[in-house]
C-alpha cells in the first residue's frame, strides 16, 4: 500500500496514515487503502488498534480539497458516502480503536478521530471543522459526532465559526482523554491499547457493542442490549477462567479470546 502502513505489535495493530505531501489529507486512494486495511484486520489475533498520522506535524489535515474542488452535487454526496462508510467501519469495528492525534486534526481529520473509541493527542494538536470556510458542511460525520461528543453549543460554535481548538481546549471539553508531549503520544496510545488487550477480548468487544448500540436506544431498551451481551460472556473459557482465578486468588495466565 502507498498511503497506509500497518504494523502488528503483539495483540495491537497500528494503522498509520502516510501521505506527507498533503499533511495526510484523505483522497479517494487513501480512503480505499484505509478501508482495505480495516477489512483486513485479523480479529482473532488483534485486540485493539491505534490509529495515527505519519510525521510530527499532522494527524490528518482533512479530506483532500484539490480532489473535492471540482465535484458535482452527486459526486460530492458520493464522496461523503464513501468517507462515512469507512469511518463507520472504524466506529463499529468489534475491537477498540484509539486515535493518537499527532498534530492537525481538521475536517476529515477531526472526523476520523471522532470515529475512534478514544482520542489521545499531542500538545501540538489542533482540532476543528473548518468546512464552512470552504463553502461546504463537514462531510464525514462531523456535524453528527462532534455534537454528540462535546456540548452541542460548543459543537455549533466550532462548526458555524470554523473555529479550531488547541489540545488544552480539546481536553477541557472532553474531546480528548489526555494530552502528551508529541514524543510520548504514540507510546502512551500503545500502552493503553496493550492494557485493553490484556483483558478478556470477548468481554471488551461486548462492552464496545453495548456502549455504542445502547447510546442509540432509550434506557429501557439500552439495558436490554447490555443484558444480552452480559449473558453472552458466560460459559466462555475466559469468563470461567477469569472468575476461577479471582476465587483462587491468582492472576489469569493470559486470556484466550475463547
Ligand atoms: N487537502 C489537500 N491538500 C492539503 C490539505 C487538504 N485538506 N491540507 C494541506 N494540504 C496540502 C497543502 O495544499 C500543501 O500542499 P503544497 O505543498 O503542494 O502546496 C501541503 O499540504 C502543506 O500544507 P500547507 O502549506 O498549507 O501547510 P501549513 O503548515 O502552512 O498549514 C494547515 C497547515 C493549517 C493544516 C493548512 O494546510 C490547511 O488549512 N489545510 C486545510 C485544512 C482544512 O480545511 N481541512 C478540511 C478539509 S474539508 C473536509 O475535510 C470535508 C469533510 O469533512 C469531508
Short mmCIF file of C-alpha atoms and ligand atoms in Angstrom, two decimals:
data_model
loop_
_atom_site.label_atom_id
_atom_site.label_comp_id
_atom_site.label_asym_id
_atom_site.label_seq_id
_atom_site.Cartn_x
_atom_site.Cartn_y
_atom_site.Cartn_z
CA UNK A 1 0.00 0.00 0.00
CA UNK A 2 1.16 3.52 -0.73
CA UNK A 3 -0.61 5.62 1.88
CA UNK A 4 -1.37 3.30 4.79
CA UNK A 5 1.14 1.47 6.96
CA UNK A 6 0.00 -1.37 9.17
CA UNK A 7 2.14 -2.91 11.88
CA UNK A 8 1.32 -5.51 14.48
CA UNK A 9 2.85 -5.33 17.96
CA UNK A 10 1.58 -8.28 19.95
CA UNK A 11 -2.19 -8.01 20.09
CA UNK A 12 -2.15 -4.36 19.00
CA UNK A 13 -2.45 -3.21 15.38
CA UNK A 14 -1.05 0.20 14.44
CA UNK A 15 -2.50 1.97 11.40
CA UNK A 16 -0.55 5.00 10.15
CA UNK A 17 -1.97 7.33 7.51
CA UNK A 18 1.04 8.34 5.47
CA UNK A 19 0.64 10.98 2.80
CA UNK A 20 3.19 13.59 3.87
CA UNK A 21 2.90 15.69 0.69
CA UNK A 22 -0.60 16.74 1.71
CA UNK A 23 -0.34 16.54 5.53
CA UNK A 24 -2.04 13.11 5.36
CA UNK A 25 -5.18 14.52 3.71
CA UNK A 26 -7.73 11.91 2.71
CA UNK A 27 -8.25 11.46 -1.02
CA UNK A 28 -10.11 8.56 -2.63
CA UNK A 29 -6.98 6.44 -2.78
CA UNK A 30 -6.19 6.92 0.93
CA UNK A 31 -9.80 6.09 1.81
CA UNK A 32 -9.65 2.98 -0.38
CA UNK A 33 -6.45 1.74 1.26
CA UNK A 34 -7.78 2.58 4.71
CA UNK A 35 -10.94 0.60 4.08
CA UNK A 36 -8.94 -2.38 2.78
CA UNK A 37 -6.69 -2.19 5.86
CA UNK A 38 -9.66 -2.17 8.23
CA UNK A 39 -11.33 -5.02 6.33
CA UNK A 40 -8.07 -6.97 6.54
CA UNK A 41 -7.58 -6.76 10.32
CA UNK A 42 -7.32 -10.23 11.81
CA UNK A 43 -9.81 -10.14 14.65
CA UNK A 44 -8.57 -13.44 16.04
CA UNK A 45 -5.10 -12.07 16.74
CA UNK A 46 -5.75 -8.33 17.15
CA UNK A 47 -7.46 -6.93 20.23
CA UNK A 48 -7.03 -3.16 19.87
CA UNK A 49 -5.98 -0.67 17.19
CA UNK A 50 -4.01 2.55 17.36
CA UNK A 51 -4.68 4.99 14.50
CA UNK A 52 -2.22 7.80 13.87
CA UNK A 53 -0.72 10.03 11.19
CA UNK A 54 2.82 9.90 9.85
CA UNK A 55 5.24 12.70 10.73
CA UNK A 56 5.38 15.22 13.50
CA UNK A 57 3.03 17.86 12.15
CA UNK A 58 -0.26 16.41 11.06
CA UNK A 59 -2.65 13.64 12.04
CA UNK A 60 -4.97 14.23 9.07
CA UNK A 61 -5.45 17.72 7.56
CA UNK A 62 -8.90 16.83 6.23
CA UNK A 63 -10.46 15.46 3.11
CA UNK A 64 -8.48 16.33 0.00
CA UNK A 65 -9.54 19.82 -1.05
CA UNK A 66 -7.95 19.56 -4.50
CA UNK A 67 -9.94 16.41 -5.25
CA UNK A 68 -13.18 17.91 -3.90
CA UNK A 69 -12.82 21.23 -5.69
CA UNK A 70 -14.46 20.12 -8.95
CA UNK A 71 -17.08 17.68 -7.69
CA UNK A 72 -20.70 17.92 -8.79
CA UNK A 73 -23.50 17.69 -6.22
CA UNK A 74 -23.92 13.97 -6.92
CA UNK A 75 -20.18 13.33 -6.76
CA UNK A 76 -19.96 15.32 -3.52
CA UNK A 77 -22.66 13.17 -1.99
CA UNK A 78 -20.91 10.01 -3.17
CA UNK A 79 -17.59 11.22 -1.71
CA UNK A 80 -19.34 11.85 1.62
CA UNK A 81 -20.95 8.41 1.48
CA UNK A 82 -17.57 6.84 0.87
CA UNK A 83 -15.88 8.56 3.81
CA UNK A 84 -18.84 7.83 6.06
CA UNK A 85 -18.75 4.15 5.12
CA UNK A 86 -15.08 3.86 6.04
CA UNK A 87 -15.43 5.85 9.27
CA UNK A 88 -18.47 3.83 10.31
CA UNK A 89 -16.38 0.70 9.82
CA UNK A 90 -13.88 2.15 12.30
CA UNK A 91 -16.64 3.08 14.72
CA UNK A 92 -18.26 -0.35 14.55
CA UNK A 93 -15.07 -2.40 14.35
CA UNK A 94 -15.57 -5.06 17.02
CA UNK A 95 -12.33 -4.11 18.80
CA UNK A 96 -11.46 -0.72 20.35
CA UNK A 97 -9.69 1.90 18.22
CA UNK A 98 -7.55 4.60 19.85
CA UNK A 99 -6.74 7.75 17.86
CA UNK A 100 -3.26 9.10 18.59
CA UNK A 101 -3.70 12.62 17.23
CA UNK A 102 -0.20 13.87 16.45
CA UNK A 103 -0.99 17.30 15.01
CA UNK A 104 -3.62 18.78 12.69
CA UNK A 105 -6.99 17.06 13.00
CA UNK A 106 -9.06 19.30 10.76
CA UNK A 107 -12.23 18.48 8.83
CA UNK A 108 -11.99 14.81 7.90
CA UNK A 109 -9.10 14.55 10.37
CA UNK A 110 -11.24 15.60 13.30
CA UNK A 111 -13.99 13.37 11.92
CA UNK A 112 -11.85 10.24 11.70
CA UNK A 113 -10.58 10.84 15.24
CA UNK A 114 -14.19 11.10 16.42
CA UNK A 115 -14.99 7.73 14.80
CA UNK A 116 -12.47 6.14 17.13
CA UNK A 117 -13.41 4.94 20.62
CA UNK A 118 -10.82 7.02 22.45
CA UNK A 119 -8.76 10.07 21.49
CA UNK A 120 -5.31 10.92 22.90
CA UNK A 121 -3.41 13.85 21.45
CA UNK A 122 -0.10 15.67 21.31
CA UNK A 123 0.13 19.10 22.90
CA UNK A 124 0.64 20.40 19.35
CA UNK A 125 -2.69 19.02 18.09
CA UNK A 126 -5.30 21.27 16.53
CA UNK A 127 -8.92 20.19 16.14
CA UNK A 128 -11.64 21.73 14.07
CA UNK A 129 -14.26 21.55 11.36
CA UNK A 130 -13.26 24.43 9.06
CA UNK A 131 -15.54 23.34 6.20
CA UNK A 132 -17.88 26.35 6.13
CA UNK A 133 -14.83 28.43 5.23
CA UNK A 134 -14.57 26.28 2.10
CA UNK A 135 -18.26 26.56 1.24
CA UNK A 136 -19.30 23.10 2.42
CA UNK A 137 -20.57 21.34 5.54
CA UNK A 138 -18.47 18.75 7.32
CA UNK A 139 -18.94 15.64 5.20
CA UNK A 140 -17.61 12.61 7.06
CA UNK A 141 -19.88 12.78 10.11
CA UNK A 142 -18.59 15.95 11.79
CA UNK A 143 -21.96 17.58 12.38
CA UNK A 144 -23.23 14.40 13.99
CA UNK A 145 -20.29 13.14 16.05
CA UNK A 146 -18.98 16.46 17.34
CA UNK A 147 -22.48 17.37 18.52
CA UNK A 148 -22.65 14.07 20.41
CA UNK A 149 -19.15 14.22 21.90
CA UNK A 150 -19.00 17.77 23.25
CA UNK A 151 -21.70 20.18 24.45
CA UNK A 152 -23.91 20.91 21.45
CA UNK A 153 -23.43 24.68 21.76
CA UNK A 154 -19.67 24.20 21.63
CA UNK A 155 -20.00 21.98 18.54
CA UNK A 156 -22.17 24.59 16.86
CA UNK A 157 -19.73 27.39 17.73
CA UNK A 158 -16.82 25.39 16.29
CA UNK A 159 -18.69 24.33 13.14
CA UNK A 160 -20.53 27.60 12.31
CA UNK A 161 -17.49 29.72 13.13
CA UNK A 162 -14.88 27.38 11.60
CA UNK A 163 -13.09 27.81 14.92
CA UNK A 164 -10.20 25.43 15.51
CA UNK A 165 -9.25 24.49 19.06
CA UNK A 166 -5.92 23.55 20.58
CA UNK A 167 -5.14 20.45 22.61
CA UNK A 168 -5.82 22.01 26.04
CA UNK A 169 -9.27 23.19 24.94
CA UNK A 170 -9.99 19.79 23.34
CA UNK A 171 -9.14 18.21 26.70
CA UNK A 172 -11.22 20.73 28.64
CA UNK A 173 -14.37 19.98 26.61
CA UNK A 174 -13.81 16.21 26.67
CA UNK A 175 -12.96 15.73 23.01
CA UNK A 176 -9.71 14.02 24.04
CA UNK A 177 -8.95 11.91 27.09
CA UNK A 178 -5.38 13.08 27.59
CA UNK A 179 -2.66 15.34 26.14
CA UNK A 180 1.01 14.33 25.87
CA UNK A 181 4.24 15.83 24.57
CA UNK A 182 4.46 14.62 20.97
CA UNK A 183 7.21 12.07 21.61
CA UNK A 184 5.19 10.48 24.42
CA UNK A 185 1.93 10.24 22.47
CA UNK A 186 2.43 7.02 20.49
CA UNK A 187 3.97 5.13 23.44
CA UNK A 188 1.01 6.23 25.58
CA UNK A 189 -1.51 5.13 22.94
CA UNK A 190 0.23 1.76 22.55
CA UNK A 191 0.36 1.32 26.32
CA UNK A 192 -3.38 1.95 26.63
CA UNK A 193 -4.07 -0.40 23.72
CA UNK A 194 -1.92 -3.10 25.34
CA UNK A 195 -3.75 -2.61 28.64
CA UNK A 196 -7.08 -3.10 26.86
CA UNK A 197 -5.66 -6.12 25.01
CA UNK A 198 -4.78 -7.81 28.31
CA UNK A 199 -8.42 -8.03 29.31
CA UNK A 200 -10.86 -10.70 28.19
CA UNK A 201 -11.34 -9.92 24.47
CA UNK A 202 -14.89 -11.23 24.18
CA UNK A 203 -15.90 -9.06 27.14
CA UNK A 204 -14.12 -5.96 25.77
CA UNK A 205 -15.86 -6.37 22.43
CA UNK A 206 -19.19 -6.84 24.17
CA UNK A 207 -18.58 -3.60 26.10
CA UNK A 208 -17.92 -1.70 22.87
CA UNK A 209 -21.06 -3.08 21.29
CA UNK A 210 -23.13 -2.41 24.42
CA UNK A 211 -21.96 1.21 24.71
CA UNK A 212 -22.32 2.01 21.02
CA UNK A 213 -25.65 0.27 20.46
CA UNK A 214 -27.03 1.36 23.83
CA UNK A 215 -26.34 5.04 23.14
CA UNK A 216 -28.72 4.82 20.17
CA UNK A 217 -31.54 3.42 22.32
CA UNK A 218 -33.88 4.60 25.07
CA UNK A 219 -32.73 3.43 28.52
CA UNK A 220 -35.32 0.62 28.79
CA UNK A 221 -34.07 -0.83 25.51
CA UNK A 222 -30.44 0.06 26.17
CA UNK A 223 -30.24 -2.03 29.33
CA UNK A 224 -31.63 -4.99 27.37
CA UNK A 225 -28.75 -4.55 24.91
CA UNK A 226 -26.39 -4.87 27.88
CA UNK A 227 -28.28 -7.83 29.39
CA UNK A 228 -27.91 -9.84 26.19
CA UNK A 229 -24.21 -9.05 25.83
CA UNK A 230 -23.60 -9.68 29.54
CA UNK A 231 -25.26 -13.08 29.16
CA UNK A 232 -23.22 -13.86 26.06
CA UNK A 233 -19.99 -13.70 28.07
CA UNK A 234 -20.95 -16.58 30.36
CA UNK A 235 -19.58 -20.06 29.67
CA UNK A 236 -16.80 -18.61 27.58
CA UNK A 237 -13.42 -20.06 28.55
CA UNK A 238 -12.25 -16.59 29.53
CA UNK A 239 -15.22 -15.99 31.86
CA UNK A 240 -14.76 -19.36 33.54
CA UNK A 241 -11.02 -18.82 33.94
CA UNK A 242 -11.33 -15.11 34.93
CA UNK A 243 -13.68 -15.88 37.81
CA UNK A 244 -11.85 -19.06 38.82
CA UNK A 245 -8.58 -17.12 39.03
CA UNK A 246 -10.21 -14.50 41.23
CA UNK A 247 -11.66 -17.12 43.56
CA UNK A 248 -8.32 -18.94 43.75
CA UNK A 249 -6.56 -15.60 44.45
CA UNK A 250 -4.27 -15.82 41.42
CA UNK A 251 -3.80 -13.90 38.18
CA UNK A 252 -5.20 -15.12 34.86
CA UNK A 253 -2.40 -16.52 32.75
CA UNK A 254 -3.43 -14.75 29.52
CA UNK A 255 -6.99 -14.59 28.24
CA UNK A 256 -7.58 -16.83 25.24
CA UNK A 257 -10.28 -14.97 23.27
CA UNK A 258 -12.49 -18.03 23.60
N1 LIG B 1 -6.37 18.78 1.12
C1 LIG B 1 -5.42 18.81 0.17
N2 LIG B 1 -4.18 19.27 0.40
C2 LIG B 1 -3.88 19.71 1.62
C3 LIG B 1 -4.83 19.69 2.66
C4 LIG B 1 -6.13 19.19 2.38
N3 LIG B 1 -7.08 19.12 3.29
N4 LIG B 1 -4.26 20.22 3.77
C5 LIG B 1 -2.99 20.53 3.43
N5 LIG B 1 -2.77 20.22 2.15
C6 LIG B 1 -1.53 20.40 1.39
C7 LIG B 1 -1.30 21.86 1.02
O1 LIG B 1 -2.05 22.19 -0.12
C8 LIG B 1 0.17 21.89 0.81
O2 LIG B 1 0.44 21.35 -0.46
P1 LIG B 1 1.59 22.03 -1.40
O3 LIG B 1 2.86 21.88 -0.60
O4 LIG B 1 1.56 21.19 -2.63
O5 LIG B 1 1.18 23.44 -1.59
C9 LIG B 1 0.70 20.89 1.84
O6 LIG B 1 -0.42 20.08 2.20
C10 LIG B 1 1.19 21.57 3.09
O7 LIG B 1 0.17 22.40 3.58
P2 LIG B 1 0.39 23.95 3.93
O8 LIG B 1 1.49 24.52 3.11
O9 LIG B 1 -0.93 24.62 3.87
O10 LIG B 1 0.91 23.81 5.43
P3 LIG B 1 0.77 24.87 6.61
O11 LIG B 1 1.58 24.35 7.73
O12 LIG B 1 1.01 26.25 6.10
O13 LIG B 1 -0.80 24.82 7.02
C11 LIG B 1 -2.85 23.72 7.59
C12 LIG B 1 -1.31 23.65 7.59
C13 LIG B 1 -3.33 24.82 8.53
C14 LIG B 1 -3.36 22.37 8.08
C15 LIG B 1 -3.34 24.01 6.15
O14 LIG B 1 -2.71 23.10 5.27
C16 LIG B 1 -4.81 23.86 6.00
O15 LIG B 1 -5.56 24.75 6.37
N6 LIG B 1 -5.27 22.73 5.39
C17 LIG B 1 -6.64 22.51 5.13
C18 LIG B 1 -7.42 22.17 6.38
C19 LIG B 1 -8.87 22.01 6.06
O16 LIG B 1 -9.54 22.94 5.68
N7 LIG B 1 -9.41 20.78 6.25
C20 LIG B 1 -10.77 20.48 5.98
C21 LIG B 1 -10.90 19.96 4.58
S1 LIG B 1 -12.60 19.80 4.11
C22 LIG B 1 -13.11 18.32 4.73
O17 LIG B 1 -12.40 17.64 5.44
C23 LIG B 1 -14.51 17.95 4.34
C24 LIG B 1 -15.04 16.74 5.04
O18 LIG B 1 -15.49 16.82 6.18
C25 LIG B 1 -15.16 15.51 4.34
#
